[in-house]
Coordinates of C-alpha atoms in Angstrom, one line a residue:
Chain E
M103 CA 28.8 -122.6 -61.8
A104 CA 26.7 -122.7 -64.9
E105 CA 27.6 -125.9 -66.3
P106 CA 27.6 -129.0 -64.4
H107 CA 30.9 -130.5 -63.7
R108 CA 31.1 -133.6 -66.6
S109 CA 34.9 -134.6 -66.3
T110 CA 35.2 -138.3 -66.0
R111 CA 38.4 -137.3 -63.4
P112 CA 37.4 -138.0 -60.0
L113 CA 36.6 -135.3 -57.9
G114 CA 37.7 -136.6 -54.4
P115 CA 35.8 -136.4 -51.2
V116 CA 32.9 -133.9 -51.4
E117 CA 30.3 -132.4 -48.8
V118 CA 27.3 -132.3 -51.1
L119 CA 25.3 -129.1 -50.2
E120 CA 22.4 -129.8 -52.2
R121 CA 20.3 -132.1 -54.3
F122 CA 18.6 -131.0 -57.7
A123 CA 15.7 -132.5 -58.9
N124 CA 17.3 -133.3 -62.2
G125 CA 19.7 -135.4 -60.0
A126 CA 22.7 -133.1 -60.2
H127 CA 24.7 -132.1 -57.0
L128 CA 25.6 -128.6 -55.4
V129 CA 29.0 -130.0 -54.0
R130 CA 31.9 -128.4 -52.0
I131 CA 35.5 -130.3 -52.9
A132 CA 36.5 -131.7 -49.2
D133 CA 40.4 -132.4 -49.9
G134 CA 43.2 -132.1 -52.8
C135 CA 44.3 -129.0 -54.8
R136 CA 40.7 -128.0 -55.2
R137 CA 39.6 -128.2 -51.7
G138 CA 36.8 -125.7 -51.0
E139 CA 35.8 -124.9 -54.5
V140 CA 31.9 -125.2 -54.6
C141 CA 30.4 -126.8 -58.0
V142 CA 27.7 -128.5 -59.5
V143 CA 28.2 -132.0 -60.4
A144 CA 26.1 -133.8 -62.9
S145 CA 23.8 -136.6 -62.0
D146 CA 26.1 -139.7 -63.7
V147 CA 29.3 -138.8 -62.0
R148 CA 30.0 -141.1 -58.8
L149 CA 30.5 -139.2 -55.6
E150 CA 32.9 -139.7 -52.7
V151 CA 30.7 -138.3 -50.1
V152 CA 32.0 -137.5 -47.0
T153 CA 29.2 -135.2 -45.4
D154 CA 25.7 -134.4 -46.8
R155 CA 24.5 -131.2 -45.5
S156 CA 21.7 -130.9 -48.4
C157 CA 19.1 -131.7 -45.6
G158 CA 20.3 -129.8 -42.7
W159 CA 21.5 -126.9 -44.0
R160 CA 19.5 -124.0 -44.0
P161 CA 20.5 -120.0 -44.6
P162 CA 20.8 -118.3 -41.7
T163 CA 17.8 -116.9 -39.8
A164 CA 17.2 -113.3 -39.2
G165 CA 17.5 -113.9 -35.3
A166 CA 21.0 -115.4 -36.2
Q167 CA 21.9 -112.3 -38.5
G168 CA 21.3 -110.2 -35.1
R169 CA 23.0 -112.0 -33.0
A170 CA 26.2 -112.2 -35.4
R171 CA 25.7 -108.1 -35.7
E172 CA 25.9 -107.8 -31.8
L173 CA 29.1 -110.1 -32.1
L174 CA 30.8 -108.1 -34.3
A175 CA 29.8 -104.9 -32.6
T176 CA 31.4 -105.9 -29.5
R177 CA 34.6 -106.4 -31.5
C178 CA 34.5 -103.5 -33.2
T179 CA 35.7 -99.9 -32.4
E180 CA 33.3 -97.4 -32.3
R181 CA 34.2 -95.6 -35.5
Q182 CA 34.5 -99.3 -37.1
R183 CA 30.8 -99.6 -36.0
A184 CA 29.8 -96.2 -36.9
T185 CA 31.1 -96.4 -40.5
Y186 CA 29.9 -100.0 -41.1
E187 CA 26.2 -99.0 -40.2
R188 CA 26.5 -95.6 -42.1
T189 CA 28.6 -97.5 -45.3
G190 CA 28.5 -101.2 -45.0
T191 CA 32.4 -101.2 -44.9
F192 CA 35.0 -100.5 -42.4
W193 CA 38.9 -99.9 -42.2
V194 CA 41.2 -102.2 -40.0
L195 CA 44.3 -100.7 -39.6
T196 CA 47.3 -103.0 -39.3
P197 CA 51.0 -102.7 -39.1
V198 CA 51.4 -104.1 -42.4
A199 CA 48.0 -102.5 -44.5
W200 CA 45.1 -101.2 -44.1
V201 CA 42.3 -103.3 -44.6
R202 CA 38.5 -102.6 -45.6
L203 CA 36.1 -105.5 -44.7
G204 CA 32.3 -105.3 -45.3
T205 CA 31.8 -106.3 -49.0
L206 CA 32.2 -109.7 -50.0
Y207 CA 34.6 -110.7 -52.6
D208 CA 35.7 -106.9 -52.4
L209 CA 37.7 -106.2 -49.6
R210 CA 40.1 -103.2 -50.2
V211 CA 43.9 -103.1 -49.2
R212 CA 46.2 -100.4 -48.8
T213 CA 49.8 -101.9 -47.8
M214 CA 52.4 -100.1 -45.8
R215 CA 54.5 -100.4 -48.8
S216 CA 52.6 -98.6 -51.0
P217 CA 49.5 -97.1 -49.3
W218 CA 49.1 -94.4 -52.4
T219 CA 47.9 -97.6 -54.3
Q220 CA 44.4 -99.3 -53.7
R221 CA 44.2 -102.8 -53.9
A222 CA 41.5 -105.3 -54.5
T223 CA 41.3 -109.1 -52.7
C224 CA 38.8 -111.4 -51.9
V225 CA 39.6 -113.4 -48.5
V226 CA 36.8 -115.3 -46.5
T227 CA 36.8 -117.9 -43.9
E228 CA 35.7 -121.4 -45.1
R229 CA 32.1 -122.3 -44.9
F230 CA 31.4 -118.7 -44.2
D231 CA 28.1 -119.0 -46.5
E232 CA 27.1 -121.3 -44.2
R233 CA 26.9 -118.6 -41.3
P234 CA 25.8 -114.7 -40.9
I235 CA 28.1 -112.7 -42.8
D236 CA 28.9 -110.5 -39.8
D237 CA 30.2 -113.6 -38.5
L238 CA 33.0 -113.7 -41.3
W239 CA 33.8 -110.0 -40.5
T240 CA 34.3 -110.9 -37.1
E241 CA 36.7 -114.0 -37.9
L242 CA 38.6 -111.4 -40.2
L243 CA 39.1 -109.1 -37.6
G244 CA 40.5 -111.9 -35.4
W245 CA 42.7 -113.4 -38.3
L246 CA 44.1 -109.5 -39.1
A247 CA 44.7 -109.1 -35.3
V248 CA 47.1 -112.5 -35.4
D249 CA 48.4 -112.7 -38.8
P250 CA 48.2 -109.4 -41.2
A251 CA 50.8 -110.5 -43.6
G252 CA 49.2 -114.4 -43.7
F253 CA 45.8 -112.6 -44.6
L254 CA 47.6 -110.8 -47.3
R255 CA 49.6 -113.9 -48.7
I256 CA 46.4 -115.6 -48.9
G257 CA 44.9 -112.4 -50.7
N258 CA 46.8 -111.6 -53.0
P259 CA 45.5 -108.2 -53.4
Q260 CA 45.7 -106.7 -56.9
P261 CA 46.2 -103.1 -57.5
C262 CA 43.0 -101.1 -58.6
A263 CA 44.2 -97.6 -58.4
Q264 CA 41.5 -94.8 -58.2
V265 CA 43.2 -92.6 -60.2
G266 CA 45.7 -93.1 -63.6
R267 CA 49.0 -90.8 -64.3
P268 CA 48.5 -86.8 -64.3
P269 CA 48.3 -85.9 -67.8
A270 CA 51.1 -83.8 -68.4
R271 CA 49.0 -80.7 -70.5
R272 CA 47.4 -78.2 -68.2
A273 CA 43.9 -78.3 -69.4
E274 CA 43.9 -82.0 -69.2
L275 CA 45.3 -82.1 -65.8
E276 CA 43.0 -79.7 -64.7
S277 CA 40.3 -82.3 -66.0
W278 CA 41.9 -85.0 -64.5
L279 CA 41.6 -83.2 -60.9
R280 CA 38.3 -82.2 -61.5
A281 CA 37.2 -85.8 -61.9
G282 CA 39.3 -86.8 -58.9
R283 CA 37.9 -84.1 -56.9
D284 CA 34.4 -84.8 -57.6
R285 CA 35.1 -88.8 -56.5
W286 CA 36.1 -87.4 -53.3
R287 CA 33.1 -85.1 -52.7
A288 CA 30.9 -88.6 -53.7
L289 CA 32.7 -90.4 -51.2
R290 CA 32.5 -87.7 -48.2
A291 CA 28.7 -87.2 -49.2
A292 CA 28.2 -91.2 -48.5
G293 CA 30.1 -91.1 -45.4
F294 CA 33.5 -92.8 -46.7
E295 CA 35.7 -90.4 -44.7
L296 CA 38.6 -92.3 -44.8
D297 CA 38.0 -93.4 -48.3
A298 CA 37.9 -89.8 -49.0
A299 CA 41.1 -89.0 -47.1
H300 CA 42.7 -92.2 -48.8
L301 CA 41.9 -90.9 -52.4
A302 CA 43.1 -87.4 -51.6
F303 CA 46.2 -88.8 -50.8
E304 CA 46.7 -90.7 -53.6
L305 CA 46.0 -88.0 -55.6
A306 CA 48.5 -85.9 -53.9
R307 CA 51.1 -88.8 -54.4
A308 CA 50.2 -88.8 -58.2
L309 CA 50.8 -85.2 -58.5
H310 CA 53.7 -85.2 -56.6
V311 CA 55.1 -88.1 -58.7
A312 CA 54.4 -86.3 -61.4
G313 CA 56.1 -82.5 -60.7
R314 CA 53.1 -81.0 -59.7
P315 CA 54.0 -80.2 -55.7
R316 CA 51.7 -77.2 -55.1
W317 CA 48.5 -79.0 -56.3
A318 CA 49.7 -82.1 -54.4
A319 CA 50.6 -80.1 -51.0
D320 CA 46.7 -79.0 -51.0
L321 CA 45.6 -82.5 -51.6
A322 CA 47.7 -83.8 -49.0
A323 CA 46.9 -81.5 -46.4
R324 CA 43.5 -82.1 -47.0
A325 CA 43.8 -86.1 -46.5
W326 CA 45.8 -85.1 -43.5
Q327 CA 43.2 -82.9 -42.0
Q328 CA 40.5 -85.7 -42.8
V329 CA 42.5 -88.3 -40.9
L330 CA 42.6 -85.8 -37.9
D331 CA 38.8 -85.3 -38.6
E332 CA 38.3 -88.6 -38.4
A333 CA 40.2 -89.2 -35.3
S334 CA 38.3 -86.5 -33.2
R335 CA 35.4 -87.8 -34.1
F336 CA 36.2 -90.9 -32.2
P337 CA 38.6 -90.8 -29.6
D338 CA 38.4 -94.5 -28.7
D339 CA 41.1 -95.5 -31.1
A340 CA 42.2 -91.8 -32.1
G341 CA 45.9 -92.6 -31.1
A342 CA 45.6 -95.8 -33.4
V343 CA 44.1 -93.8 -36.5
V344 CA 46.7 -91.0 -36.5
A345 CA 49.6 -93.4 -36.1
A346 CA 48.7 -95.5 -38.8
H347 CA 48.2 -92.9 -41.3
E348 CA 51.7 -92.0 -41.0
P349 CA 52.5 -91.6 -44.4
I350 CA 49.9 -89.1 -45.1
R351 CA 51.2 -87.2 -42.4
S352 CA 54.6 -87.5 -43.9
L353 CA 53.9 -86.4 -47.3
A354 CA 51.7 -83.6 -46.2
A355 CA 54.6 -82.1 -43.9
A356 CA 57.1 -82.8 -46.8
L357 CA 55.0 -81.1 -49.1
A358 CA 54.0 -78.3 -47.1
A359 CA 57.8 -77.4 -46.5
P360 CA 59.3 -74.3 -47.8
A361 CA 60.9 -76.0 -50.5
H362 CA 57.3 -77.1 -52.2
A363 CA 56.1 -73.4 -52.3
G364 CA 56.8 -72.1 -55.7
G365 CA 55.4 -74.5 -58.2
V366 CA 52.0 -75.6 -59.6
Chain B
M141 CA 33.9 -116.9 -15.9
G142 CA 35.6 -118.0 -19.3
T143 CA 34.0 -118.1 -22.7
M144 CA 34.4 -119.4 -26.1
L145 CA 32.5 -117.7 -28.8
I146 CA 32.2 -119.9 -31.8
P147 CA 30.6 -118.4 -35.1
D148 CA 28.0 -120.6 -36.2
R149 CA 24.4 -120.8 -38.4
T150 CA 22.7 -119.4 -34.9
G151 CA 25.0 -116.5 -35.3
H152 CA 27.4 -117.6 -32.6
T153 CA 27.0 -120.1 -29.6
T154 CA 28.6 -119.1 -26.3
V155 CA 30.2 -121.9 -24.4
A156 CA 30.9 -120.8 -20.9
W157 CA 32.4 -122.4 -17.6
R158 CA 33.3 -121.1 -14.1
Q159 CA 37.1 -120.9 -13.4
G160 CA 38.1 -123.6 -10.9
D161 CA 34.8 -125.6 -11.4
A162 CA 36.4 -128.9 -12.5
A163 CA 33.7 -130.4 -14.3
G164 CA 32.8 -127.0 -16.3
E165 CA 36.3 -126.7 -17.0
A166 CA 36.5 -130.5 -18.4
A167 CA 33.6 -130.0 -20.5
A168 CA 35.0 -126.6 -22.1
A169 CA 38.1 -128.2 -22.8
E170 CA 36.3 -131.4 -24.2
R171 CA 34.5 -128.9 -26.7
F172 CA 37.7 -127.1 -27.0
A173 CA 39.3 -130.3 -28.5
T174 CA 36.2 -131.4 -30.6
L175 CA 36.5 -127.8 -32.3
L176 CA 40.3 -128.2 -32.8
S177 CA 39.6 -131.6 -34.6
E178 CA 37.0 -129.5 -36.8
R179 CA 40.1 -127.6 -38.1
M180 CA 38.8 -124.4 -36.3
T181 CA 41.4 -122.1 -35.0
P182 CA 41.3 -120.3 -31.3
F183 CA 42.2 -117.0 -30.8
V184 CA 42.5 -115.2 -27.0
H185 CA 41.0 -112.1 -26.9
L186 CA 43.4 -109.7 -24.9
G187 CA 41.6 -106.7 -25.5
A188 CA 40.3 -103.9 -27.9
Q189 CA 41.0 -105.8 -31.6
Q190 CA 43.7 -107.6 -29.4
Y191 CA 44.3 -111.8 -30.1
E192 CA 47.0 -114.6 -29.7
P193 CA 46.2 -117.7 -31.1
L194 CA 45.8 -120.2 -28.2
P195 CA 47.7 -123.4 -29.0
A196 CA 46.1 -125.3 -25.8
F197 CA 42.7 -125.0 -23.7
D198 CA 43.2 -122.7 -21.0
P199 CA 41.3 -122.6 -18.2
T200 CA 42.2 -118.9 -17.1
A201 CA 41.4 -117.4 -20.4
D202 CA 38.5 -114.9 -20.3
E203 CA 37.5 -115.5 -24.0
I204 CA 38.3 -117.7 -26.9
L205 CA 36.9 -116.6 -30.4
W206 CA 37.1 -119.4 -32.4
V207 CA 37.7 -118.6 -36.5
R208 CA 37.7 -120.8 -39.5
P209 CA 40.8 -121.4 -41.9
L210 CA 41.2 -118.6 -44.2
Q211 CA 40.5 -118.9 -48.0
G212 CA 41.5 -116.6 -50.9
G213 CA 39.0 -115.7 -53.4

C-alpha cells in the first residue's frame, strides 16, 4: 500500500475506508476479481463509491475487544482458552487438519495427509479489520467446524517445515538434532506444548525416513507422551486430542516395535 | 430462548427471541433476512465446537452464530 493506485483502468465499485488530507482515498474494492483488496487511490482517479465508511469507521474499542474475547472464550475448549492466554495461539483439531489460530496472516496447518509438515496459511473473514480480532477467531472456529476442507482450499497452505532433511554424516546429524532439541525446549518453555509435540513428531519422521530408527523412536515416543500429557491436563477434550493425534501414536508404536530396536 | 450472535465492531451483538412469541420470532426472522442479504452466513450451534449451516431462519434454534465469508490472504 506504499504507492497510490494510479492506473487508468477503472477499479469498479469501491468502499471508501478513509479520506486522506492530500485527496487520496483508502478503499476496499467491492466487486470483480480484485474484490476485497484494500488499496490507496490517488486523488485524480474517479471512484464508483458504493459505501463511504470514512466518517463512521473507528477501530474497535477496548470494551468491544473484551466482549469479543468473552464470546471467543465460550466457543473454545478449556485447553484452547489456556493456550490462547499463555501463547496467543491455539490449535483446532479437525478431521482434515490441525490448524493453529491466533496469529493474523500466519496461521499454521498440519494436514492429515502429511501431518509431519507444518504449513503456513492466511485465511480471514471479509472486513475482519472492522471488528475486534477475537471475533475473527470465533468466526474461523465456526468455519473450521462446518467446512475444514473449504477453509484449506481458500488458504492454500504452503510448507514451512521446521526441520530440513537430516544430514548423513554423524557429526552433522548430531548438530542437526541438537538444534531441533533446542527448538523443542524453547517451545515447551514458552508454553507451546502441542507445537513442541508436533516438532518432535516432525523430527522423528525425518529421522525415520533417513533410516535412523532408534533416534526417531525416542522422539516419536516423546511426541506421543506430550500429546497424552496435554490430554490429561485438559479432560474436557482429552478424547478429541488423543484421537486427532493418531498419526503420532501410530509412528511411535511402529518405531517402538522390536524390528527397530537395533539401529541408531 | 433463541439467540443470534452477530460479530461486529462492538464485540458482538446479541439478538434474542422467546420461542413461541410470534412478534419476537418475526423480528428475529427479519433480522436473519437482512444479515443474509449482507452476505453473512448463519451457523447453528449444536454443542462444543459443533456447528451446521442454517439455510433458513429456525425459531427453535437455541443459538445462531453469524460469520462473514472467508478470504484467502
